[in-house]
XYZ file of C-alpha atoms in Angstrom:
681
model
C 58.147 81.740 133.243
C 55.628 81.023 130.447
C 55.880 82.462 126.924
C 53.185 85.062 127.466
C 54.943 86.407 130.546
C 58.280 86.478 128.762
C 56.806 88.386 125.857
C 55.093 90.874 128.120
C 58.427 91.876 129.616
C 59.456 93.706 126.445
C 56.311 95.026 124.847
C 55.418 98.517 123.677
C 52.805 100.466 125.604
C 50.868 102.989 123.561
C 51.377 105.915 125.880
C 53.816 106.525 128.709
C 53.569 108.797 131.731
C 56.870 110.362 132.709
C 57.904 112.867 135.379
C 59.903 116.032 134.924
C 63.458 116.189 136.245
C 65.345 119.373 136.935
C 67.899 120.350 134.282
C 71.326 121.153 135.679
C 73.567 123.995 134.606
C 75.031 123.343 131.146
C 78.640 123.822 132.274
C 78.237 120.844 134.597
C 76.271 118.738 132.121
C 78.934 118.474 129.486
C 81.131 116.099 131.485
C 78.781 114.577 134.021
C 77.679 110.919 133.783
C 76.434 108.610 136.492
C 76.799 104.888 137.084
C 73.362 103.287 137.132
C 72.645 100.160 139.148
C 70.564 97.389 137.603
C 68.112 97.607 140.499
C 65.601 100.485 140.534
C 66.773 101.805 137.188
C 65.424 105.306 136.532
C 64.089 105.254 132.976
C 62.915 108.871 132.964
C 65.270 111.752 132.197
C 62.979 114.748 131.642
C 60.028 116.218 129.747
C 59.736 119.360 127.646
C 57.212 120.590 125.093
C 55.644 117.494 123.480
C 58.668 115.291 124.270
C 59.701 112.944 127.053
C 63.266 111.647 127.263
C 63.977 108.155 128.590
C 67.012 105.953 129.257
C 67.510 102.321 128.297
C 69.739 99.581 129.698
C 71.923 97.097 127.799
C 70.984 93.654 129.179
C 73.669 91.011 128.834
C 76.556 93.447 128.444
C 78.626 91.725 131.120
C 78.138 88.386 129.367
C 79.930 89.584 126.244
C 83.614 88.858 125.794
C 86.015 91.810 125.707
C 86.405 91.285 121.957
C 82.637 91.481 121.496
C 82.467 94.582 123.670
C 85.167 96.183 121.517
C 83.129 95.383 118.407
C 80.082 97.078 119.914
C 82.159 100.083 120.993
C 83.749 100.545 117.560
C 80.387 100.246 115.819
C 78.770 102.810 118.130
C 81.653 105.208 117.480
C 81.215 104.706 113.731
C 77.530 105.494 114.098
C 78.089 108.670 116.082
C 80.789 109.820 113.666
C 78.077 110.350 111.050
C 75.648 112.154 113.352
C 76.104 115.555 111.711
C 75.241 114.100 108.304
C 71.665 113.619 109.450
C 71.506 117.196 110.701
C 72.668 118.534 107.341
C 70.399 116.204 105.391
C 67.408 117.477 107.326
C 68.010 121.139 106.423
C 70.821 123.152 104.891
C 71.061 125.646 107.804
C 70.751 123.158 110.669
C 74.425 122.856 111.578
C 74.954 126.597 111.572
C 71.848 127.123 113.720
C 72.802 124.357 116.160
C 76.334 125.680 116.554
C 75.052 129.164 117.350
C 72.345 128.038 119.774
C 74.745 125.746 121.628
C 77.315 128.502 121.956
C 74.664 130.735 123.503
C 73.576 127.909 125.826
C 77.143 127.290 127.007
C 78.272 130.911 127.222
C 75.347 132.987 128.414
C 75.801 134.207 132.010
C 72.866 136.593 132.134
C 69.478 136.193 133.824
C 68.316 132.578 133.435
C 65.187 132.965 135.561
C 63.130 134.628 132.826
C 60.443 133.040 130.670
C 62.456 133.993 127.598
C 65.453 131.952 128.733
C 63.249 128.994 129.647
C 61.687 129.175 126.189
C 65.137 129.353 124.610
C 66.227 126.200 126.468
C 63.061 124.369 125.431
C 63.491 125.386 121.807
C 67.098 124.164 121.750
C 66.046 120.824 123.243
C 63.339 120.469 120.610
C 65.925 121.182 117.906
C 68.270 118.582 119.418
C 65.495 116.011 119.540
C 64.497 116.550 115.903
C 68.053 116.789 114.549
C 67.116 120.200 113.234
C 64.509 122.939 113.237
C 61.677 120.842 111.765
C 59.561 118.621 114.005
C 60.745 115.014 113.923
C 57.249 113.677 113.266
C 55.027 116.356 111.750
C 57.837 117.815 109.581
C 56.555 121.337 110.354
C 59.072 124.032 111.242
C 59.088 124.556 114.997
C 58.361 128.118 116.117
C 60.410 129.632 118.966
C 58.438 131.041 121.907
C 60.831 133.981 122.119
C 61.322 136.972 119.847
C 63.949 137.668 117.242
C 65.019 140.642 119.345
C 65.685 138.408 122.356
C 67.762 135.999 120.272
C 69.775 138.911 118.862
C 70.423 140.032 122.428
C 71.660 136.534 123.371
C 73.866 136.359 120.280
C 75.431 139.736 120.979
C 75.992 138.981 124.671
C 77.757 135.696 123.891
C 79.682 136.976 120.835
C 77.872 134.442 118.648
C 77.235 134.881 114.921
C 73.965 133.826 113.294
C 72.717 136.096 110.568
C 71.084 136.301 107.181
C 68.825 133.490 106.016
C 69.916 131.119 108.801
C 68.685 133.634 111.399
C 65.602 134.845 109.562
C 64.257 131.355 108.889
C 63.733 130.790 112.618
C 61.022 133.447 112.649
C 59.599 133.698 109.113
C 57.383 131.364 107.060
C 60.062 130.156 104.645
C 60.907 126.429 104.457
C 57.884 125.648 106.621
C 57.864 121.890 105.887
C 60.840 119.556 105.914
C 58.879 117.099 103.775
C 55.776 118.248 101.918
C 53.703 115.329 100.629
C 50.663 117.393 99.672
C 48.838 116.651 96.452
C 49.061 119.186 93.653
C 52.314 120.917 94.651
C 55.898 120.535 93.519
C 56.910 118.311 96.427
C 60.650 118.782 95.961
C 60.476 122.565 95.683
C 58.141 122.784 98.689
C 60.247 120.500 100.913
C 63.068 122.004 102.970
C 64.932 118.701 103.315
C 68.498 119.069 102.027
C 68.460 116.178 99.559
C 67.955 118.636 96.709
C 69.308 122.082 95.919
C 66.618 124.756 96.442
C 66.043 125.147 92.667
C 65.482 121.433 91.908
C 61.927 120.447 90.907
C 59.913 117.245 90.701
C 60.407 117.288 86.934
C 64.176 117.669 87.292
C 64.276 114.557 89.469
C 62.045 112.515 87.171
C 63.978 113.544 84.058
C 67.343 112.826 85.675
C 66.476 109.293 86.747
C 64.789 108.416 83.464
C 68.295 108.237 82.036
C 69.517 105.788 84.686
C 69.380 102.169 83.559
C 70.613 99.363 85.832
C 73.118 96.936 84.260
C 70.802 94.101 85.316
C 67.139 95.228 85.196
C 66.184 92.284 87.412
C 68.464 93.693 90.113
C 67.783 97.436 89.936
C 70.283 99.679 91.654
C 69.062 102.155 94.284
C 69.731 105.256 92.216
C 69.743 108.442 94.281
C 70.117 106.684 97.625
C 73.460 108.268 98.535
C 73.576 111.618 96.790
C 72.277 115.161 96.682
C 70.841 116.502 93.432
C 72.076 119.970 92.405
C 72.232 122.210 89.339
C 75.511 123.442 87.908
C 75.166 125.920 85.055
C 71.635 124.655 84.524
C 72.704 121.000 84.362
C 71.346 118.591 86.995
C 74.089 116.577 88.696
C 74.588 114.308 91.699
C 76.916 115.034 94.590
C 77.654 111.586 95.990
C 78.108 110.886 99.701
C 81.537 109.233 99.917
C 85.110 109.672 101.038
C 86.417 112.642 99.097
C 82.869 113.623 98.136
C 79.913 115.166 99.915
C 80.130 114.530 103.677
C 83.618 113.102 103.082
C 85.155 114.358 106.346
C 82.511 112.594 108.446
C 82.551 109.506 106.233
C 86.321 109.190 106.680
C 85.746 109.086 110.444
C 83.026 106.436 109.986
C 85.437 104.372 107.888
C 88.127 104.632 110.582
C 85.871 103.052 113.183
C 84.412 100.471 110.800
C 87.936 99.295 110.007
C 88.562 98.833 113.736
C 85.277 96.904 113.960
C 86.284 94.686 111.062
C 89.452 93.812 112.955
C 87.428 92.313 115.834
C 84.596 90.800 113.771
C 83.008 87.680 115.219
C 83.284 85.629 112.037
C 84.352 85.732 108.405
C 80.885 86.555 107.062
C 80.566 89.538 109.374
C 84.050 90.752 108.448
C 83.274 90.412 104.738
C 80.110 92.486 105.085
C 81.949 95.192 107.023
C 84.624 95.246 104.326
C 81.993 95.847 101.650
C 80.394 98.625 103.696
C 83.802 100.283 104.011
C 84.324 99.936 100.251
C 80.912 101.490 99.623
C 81.732 104.482 101.828
C 85.026 104.918 99.994
C 83.557 104.753 96.482
C 79.860 105.588 96.754
C 79.274 102.787 94.241
C 75.682 101.507 94.334
C 76.624 98.058 93.056
C 78.906 97.755 96.068
C 75.956 98.820 98.223
C 73.908 95.927 96.846
C 76.825 93.527 97.297
C 77.090 94.691 100.893
C 73.376 94.196 101.541
C 73.497 90.669 100.148
C 76.494 89.840 102.370
C 74.973 91.580 105.415
C 71.654 89.765 105.010
C 73.430 86.416 104.810
C 75.614 87.118 107.884
C 73.245 85.838 110.584
C 75.653 84.191 113.037
C 77.151 85.865 116.093
C 76.032 87.973 119.021
C 76.432 91.409 117.441
C 74.758 93.054 114.460
C 74.350 96.621 113.247
C 72.624 99.001 110.857
C 74.748 101.757 109.381
C 74.461 103.985 106.309
C 71.947 105.889 104.190
C 68.862 103.711 104.427
C 65.258 104.808 104.943
C 63.764 107.125 102.316
C 60.812 108.591 104.274
C 62.444 112.035 104.401
C 62.631 112.270 100.612
C 59.295 113.445 99.173
C 59.995 111.294 96.106
C 61.467 108.333 97.967
C 64.969 108.186 96.453
C 67.402 109.408 99.098
C 68.343 107.592 102.269
C 68.740 109.270 105.646
C 71.835 108.418 107.653
C 71.215 106.102 110.609
C 72.958 103.649 112.883
C 71.663 101.044 115.357
C 74.025 98.657 117.169
C 72.399 95.437 118.344
C 73.206 92.631 120.791
C 71.206 89.458 120.235
C 68.702 88.369 122.888
C 69.038 84.646 122.198
C 66.239 83.482 124.488
C 63.601 85.787 123.024
C 64.899 85.349 119.460
C 64.559 81.584 119.733
C 60.961 81.898 120.873
C 60.009 84.350 118.134
C 61.890 82.488 115.366
C 58.716 80.458 114.931
C 57.373 83.274 112.716
C 60.404 83.129 110.435
C 60.171 79.348 110.166
C 56.525 79.576 109.152
C 56.839 82.517 106.739
C 55.782 80.384 103.772
C 52.610 79.254 105.566
C 51.592 82.872 106.098
C 52.308 83.705 102.446
C 50.327 80.698 101.212
C 47.358 81.531 103.452
C 47.263 85.270 102.818
C 44.262 86.760 100.963
C 46.464 88.023 98.106
C 45.757 87.228 94.487
C 47.691 84.103 93.551
C 49.794 85.994 91.002
C 50.999 88.321 93.764
C 52.131 85.611 96.183
C 55.715 84.411 96.415
C 56.261 80.759 95.579
C 59.177 80.699 97.963
C 59.717 83.111 100.848
C 63.442 82.898 101.563
C 65.862 84.020 104.205
C 63.510 85.847 106.583
C 65.267 86.039 109.959
C 63.681 87.551 113.047
C 65.515 88.414 116.228
C 64.817 90.255 119.412
C 67.859 92.425 120.086
C 69.056 94.830 122.743
C 70.228 98.184 121.454
C 73.692 99.333 122.525
C 73.697 102.655 120.695
C 71.851 104.660 118.056
C 72.618 107.675 115.889
C 71.314 109.725 112.985
C 67.736 109.100 111.962
C 67.355 106.480 114.741
C 68.147 108.875 117.598
C 66.838 110.371 119.825
C 63.517 109.181 118.322
C 63.921 105.471 117.654
C 62.012 102.723 115.864
C 60.923 99.642 117.826
C 61.353 97.234 114.932
C 63.362 97.195 111.712
C 63.256 95.090 108.545
C 66.078 95.424 106.012
C 67.313 95.546 103.307
C 64.765 97.619 101.426
C 65.550 96.460 97.874
C 62.700 94.239 96.669
C 64.949 92.008 94.586
C 67.259 91.253 97.531
C 64.263 90.399 99.706
C 63.007 88.012 97.038
C 66.348 86.389 96.160
C 68.243 86.431 99.459
C 65.819 87.386 102.206
C 65.789 89.992 104.934
C 66.592 90.607 108.573
C 63.870 91.653 110.977
C 64.636 92.785 114.504
C 62.586 93.921 117.462
C 64.400 96.335 119.773
C 63.661 94.567 123.050
C 65.303 96.879 125.568
C 63.805 99.957 123.886
C 60.344 98.417 124.159
C 61.086 97.429 127.747
C 62.036 101.007 128.600
C 58.750 102.279 127.164
C 56.819 99.763 129.259
C 58.620 100.580 132.490
C 57.706 104.243 132.101
C 54.106 103.489 131.135
C 50.609 104.473 132.207
C 46.975 103.801 131.201
C 45.178 107.140 131.582
C 44.560 107.789 127.889
C 43.426 104.205 127.347
C 40.591 104.594 129.850
C 39.611 107.952 128.363
C 39.316 106.782 124.757
C 38.291 103.116 125.098
C 34.565 102.567 124.529
C 33.837 100.385 127.570
C 35.364 98.395 130.410
C 35.613 95.260 128.267
C 37.838 97.103 125.802
C 40.000 98.392 128.664
C 40.355 94.899 130.148
C 41.294 93.368 126.800
C 43.955 96.030 126.282
C 45.370 95.711 129.790
C 45.567 91.915 129.617
C 46.417 91.310 125.963
C 47.290 94.665 124.380
C 51.023 94.575 124.915
C 51.261 91.048 123.565
C 49.145 92.081 120.587
C 51.448 95.061 119.931
C 54.504 92.835 120.073
C 53.068 90.291 117.679
C 51.819 92.989 115.325
C 55.313 94.462 115.148
C 56.764 91.002 114.483
C 54.193 90.128 111.820
C 54.588 93.572 110.216
C 58.366 93.262 109.969
C 58.884 89.535 109.373
C 55.890 88.549 107.271
C 54.519 91.875 106.049
C 57.540 93.456 104.407
C 58.703 90.081 103.062
C 55.363 89.158 101.492
C 54.087 89.638 97.972
C 55.850 90.317 94.702
C 55.791 92.826 91.863
C 54.382 91.877 88.486
C 57.007 91.243 85.795
C 58.156 94.499 84.242
C 56.734 96.743 86.981
C 59.256 99.249 88.290
C 60.252 99.943 91.875
C 57.474 101.433 94.005
C 59.276 104.767 94.426
C 58.961 105.140 90.635
C 55.421 103.817 90.177
C 53.696 105.055 93.356
C 55.885 108.133 93.851
C 55.015 110.184 96.960
C 52.606 107.493 98.173
C 55.115 104.615 98.088
C 56.155 104.763 101.741
C 52.681 104.981 103.261
C 51.375 102.243 100.949
C 54.175 99.883 101.975
C 53.754 100.559 105.685
C 49.990 100.143 105.449
C 50.385 96.918 103.488
C 52.697 95.495 106.166
C 50.298 96.652 108.903
C 47.459 94.843 107.133
C 49.443 91.609 106.960
C 49.866 91.820 110.722
C 46.219 92.685 111.328
C 44.960 89.891 109.104
C 46.973 87.180 110.856
C 46.593 88.521 114.396
C 43.003 87.271 114.326
C 43.910 83.720 113.354
C 44.095 80.425 115.330
C 47.495 79.735 113.719
C 49.110 81.966 116.370
C 47.753 79.725 119.113
C 48.751 76.606 117.206
C 52.318 77.947 117.038
C 52.329 78.532 120.795
C 52.597 82.313 120.535
C 49.323 83.082 122.320
C 47.000 81.328 124.745
C 43.769 82.831 123.368
C 44.028 84.024 119.771
C 40.592 85.652 119.715
C 41.229 87.847 122.737
C 44.662 88.863 121.451
C 43.144 89.614 118.041
C 40.311 91.646 119.555
C 42.749 93.681 121.639
C 44.840 94.321 118.517
C 41.832 95.435 116.473
C 40.475 97.655 119.256
C 43.832 99.361 119.704
C 44.447 99.868 115.990
C 41.046 101.406 115.255
C 41.145 103.535 118.406
C 44.551 104.888 117.434
C 43.937 105.231 113.705
C 40.669 107.143 114.066
C 41.261 109.060 117.288
C 44.238 108.932 119.626
C 47.026 109.545 117.112
C 45.390 112.920 116.422
C 46.931 114.277 119.634
C 50.125 114.551 117.580
C 48.591 117.115 115.211
C 47.581 120.727 115.634
C 43.936 121.424 114.901
C 43.482 122.035 111.181
C 46.560 120.096 110.094
C 46.436 117.388 107.454
C 48.060 114.034 108.143
C 51.429 113.990 106.396
C 53.718 111.486 108.153
C 53.717 108.150 106.275
C 52.910 105.895 109.249
C 50.170 108.172 110.593
C 48.661 108.314 107.141
C 48.638 104.545 106.791
C 47.015 103.995 110.183
C 44.285 106.480 109.269
C 43.571 105.184 105.758
C 43.477 101.583 106.943
C 41.102 102.432 109.805
C 38.924 104.901 107.887
C 38.562 102.564 104.897
C 37.499 99.686 107.156
C 35.059 101.945 109.005
C 33.420 103.138 105.783
C 33.289 99.759 104.045
C 31.770 98.153 107.120
C 29.010 100.715 107.643
C 26.232 98.660 106.042
C 26.945 95.793 108.452
C 27.681 98.095 111.408
C 31.119 96.480 111.761
C 32.583 99.534 113.508
C 30.091 101.783 115.234
C 30.631 105.461 115.958
C 29.186 105.940 119.450
C 28.420 109.143 121.353
C 28.290 108.648 125.104
C 28.166 111.428 127.695
C 29.060 113.877 124.963
C 32.169 111.920 123.956
C 32.901 110.010 120.748
C 34.064 106.387 120.647
C 34.552 103.786 117.933
C 33.295 100.373 118.977
C 33.913 97.172 117.002
C 30.735 95.093 116.803
C 31.902 92.355 114.426
C 35.540 91.246 114.667
C 35.100 88.445 112.125
C 33.781 90.835 109.515
C 36.532 93.346 110.294
C 39.042 90.544 109.748
C 37.525 90.004 106.291
C 37.686 93.715 105.532
C 41.365 93.839 106.492
C 41.918 90.906 104.121
C 40.098 92.702 101.304
C 42.172 95.839 101.808
C 45.385 93.817 102.027
C 44.597 92.166 98.697
C 43.946 95.571 97.133
C 47.103 97.222 98.532
C 49.221 94.356 97.251
C 47.539 94.667 93.845
C 48.338 98.375 93.810
C 51.982 97.677 94.634
C 52.309 94.706 92.290
C 50.775 96.571 89.352
C 52.189 100.012 90.172
C 48.685 101.536 90.111
C 49.311 105.208 90.889
C 45.710 106.366 90.408
C 44.449 103.769 92.890
C 47.009 104.562 95.598
C 46.345 108.275 95.207
C 42.609 107.723 95.629
C 43.169 105.487 98.669
C 45.564 107.761 100.525
C 43.966 111.097 99.613
C 40.472 109.738 100.166
C 41.063 108.188 103.580
C 44.498 109.089 104.949
C 45.091 112.825 104.632
C 42.097 114.878 105.766
C 41.012 114.867 109.407
C 37.480 115.131 110.821
C 37.829 118.522 112.484
C 35.068 117.980 115.050
C 36.618 114.729 116.261
C 40.089 116.262 116.219
C 38.988 119.195 118.371
C 37.267 116.810 120.772
C 40.335 114.538 121.016
C 42.596 117.484 121.781
C 40.214 118.747 124.456
C 39.883 115.322 126.102
C 43.648 114.873 126.012
C 44.335 118.065 128.002
C 43.912 116.152 131.266
C 47.035 114.061 130.540
C 50.335 115.855 131.174
C 52.456 113.164 129.534
C 53.711 114.276 126.095
C 52.775 112.230 123.022
C 56.347 111.615 121.801
C 59.210 109.732 123.432
C 62.898 109.411 122.704
C 66.098 108.293 124.348
C 69.518 109.260 125.486
C 72.083 106.559 124.699
C 74.200 104.728 127.256
C 77.824 105.888 127.113
C 80.462 103.200 126.546
C 83.669 104.205 128.326
C 86.838 102.218 127.476
C 89.588 101.672 130.037
C 93.121 101.256 128.710
C 96.505 100.048 129.958
C 99.841 101.829 129.628
C 100.162 100.624 126.040
C 96.816 102.156 125.142
C 95.097 98.796 124.738
C 91.471 98.539 125.809
C 91.204 96.323 128.878
C 87.549 96.904 129.784
C 84.535 98.893 128.659
C 82.068 100.262 131.189
C 78.473 101.254 130.547
C 77.475 104.616 132.034
C 74.319 106.672 131.688
C 74.075 110.380 130.832
C 72.511 112.391 133.604
C 70.725 114.855 131.309
C 69.586 115.110 127.721
C 71.380 118.435 127.266
C 74.592 116.935 128.600
C 74.585 114.177 126.014
C 73.744 116.531 123.159
C 76.562 118.897 124.118
C 79.002 116.028 124.439
C 78.025 114.775 121.005
C 78.607 118.205 119.478
C 81.986 118.420 121.213
C 83.201 114.950 120.254
C 81.457 114.062 116.970
C 81.267 117.227 114.865
C 83.127 116.205 111.713
C 81.422 118.388 109.112
C 82.588 121.961 108.491
C 80.156 124.708 109.506
C 80.190 127.877 107.406
C 80.587 131.154 109.264
């Protein structure tokens, strides 16, 4: 099989058509799992609201030794042990609300044929999917399609308690945004996310961290990453996530499983990193966190790897606090070997980027790229999952030690096997664009993800004396960084170097497919995820819009991207790919300058000018044209269930992979088996 065919096996399709499966009674769901054969695997679980639920397989599981399977099992258990942390981080009433809704779902024996009950079930599934009452992508509070009176009736019938603010918030306008990134408001006060007490302000946060000085300014600590900011008697203080501290009961359970994992580590480097992660959970010490990240980044040998802790800061309006997440990975050696060519040539890409010379790295070190198969996810990575990850996030560790980039191969494969092309044909300008996408689009997506993660996030450097981007660029830091990495990928996707490296057979066609898809999505198709009248608030959606809209505007004089009306429908057609390539290079140079210099005024003008407001006429048209497609715009996954078999002495002798039959069944099982945080009555 040639390289192109191999790559196409595990590539991300933009949209997926799924079918709806019947949901079984909840009393059966909680224990029911089914063995799934490798042949004719059913990737689709069900659809509801704007969500489709899929399954994924774990290729190569049977090729792992029992010791390796134990390591995977212990790491997945550690990940799930912290699941409730993410729920509480997302909103202070989430756990109480979930507990009440699940008790109703399990206990209610009244009429389940009514629209009200169907709407209740759908609402609960949406809450499960988002790890709380705010939409996983838009951050807006989700509104139930049933009345407060009906919920009170359900609560009374099932002897369930949910009252006061935790009841009222389901139906009122309070805490309407989990994360509010709007300009001109107090972002912390207006965000419902539970990283800050309700009376903490932007100024409180800024003043508190002004007093924090890292022992080594060249290796700044990630202040705020693992804590909640509160006021006690008017004094701002941190409540640190650690054993004996905030979330201590769940963290102790995480530590228990990590210690078991350390006992079956594949090598000394892996065991050392796990030991440092355990020490970090015990102490909450941020220097230990950095020591762990250095050790974890350097531990590149073995079949198994993992992500676990408080990591990505997208849910913090000011970019300090990390959301809990866990991803357990099994290396796909064949695909990793083929894609390692990007890592080996990272310096070439840096040297040939359009950045100002002062902003280029003299030596790009330690960038590793692997294709992996996911064995389990939790927290911020589940049910909605990334398709690629690059860590650690600390700029100084990236520069001094390097980073790990992974592509989640079996997740991407699951998307592709549930895929369809209806929306492509509706929004593509002509048949040539459709043909390019169908033949080269998946390969282009795969390479863009790889270039984004491996080269993009590892490229560039800050000017001497410039602080971390969360301090200099504030609420715009996340979208600027994601857009910058996207631009690195876009710039090099239209480059003969990819063909020289053996990654593509026709670099121009791959590049054209990539550019078509990016502009089509950035200016039109991603709008199906928004309600008419909404601003763009999610960091990745913002970056795709400001990149596309900036290129469209700057290329108007040369008609680089043409806005076309055909049969009453709007399209964006690229007339000059070479010029668009130059424009992407210009914007990449400017975004790196903004990051390197910490230019807040420039990033604000870029994002607010191009990335926030939506053309209402186009948005209304996109929504109308999209009505013909029943497939929801968002996808997520249930996780395979690893079931250990033991002998009379209690020793694990084998571990089987099973699949949950329903989404509700897995969610209820998780609540039954992994609820380690106390819920107030």
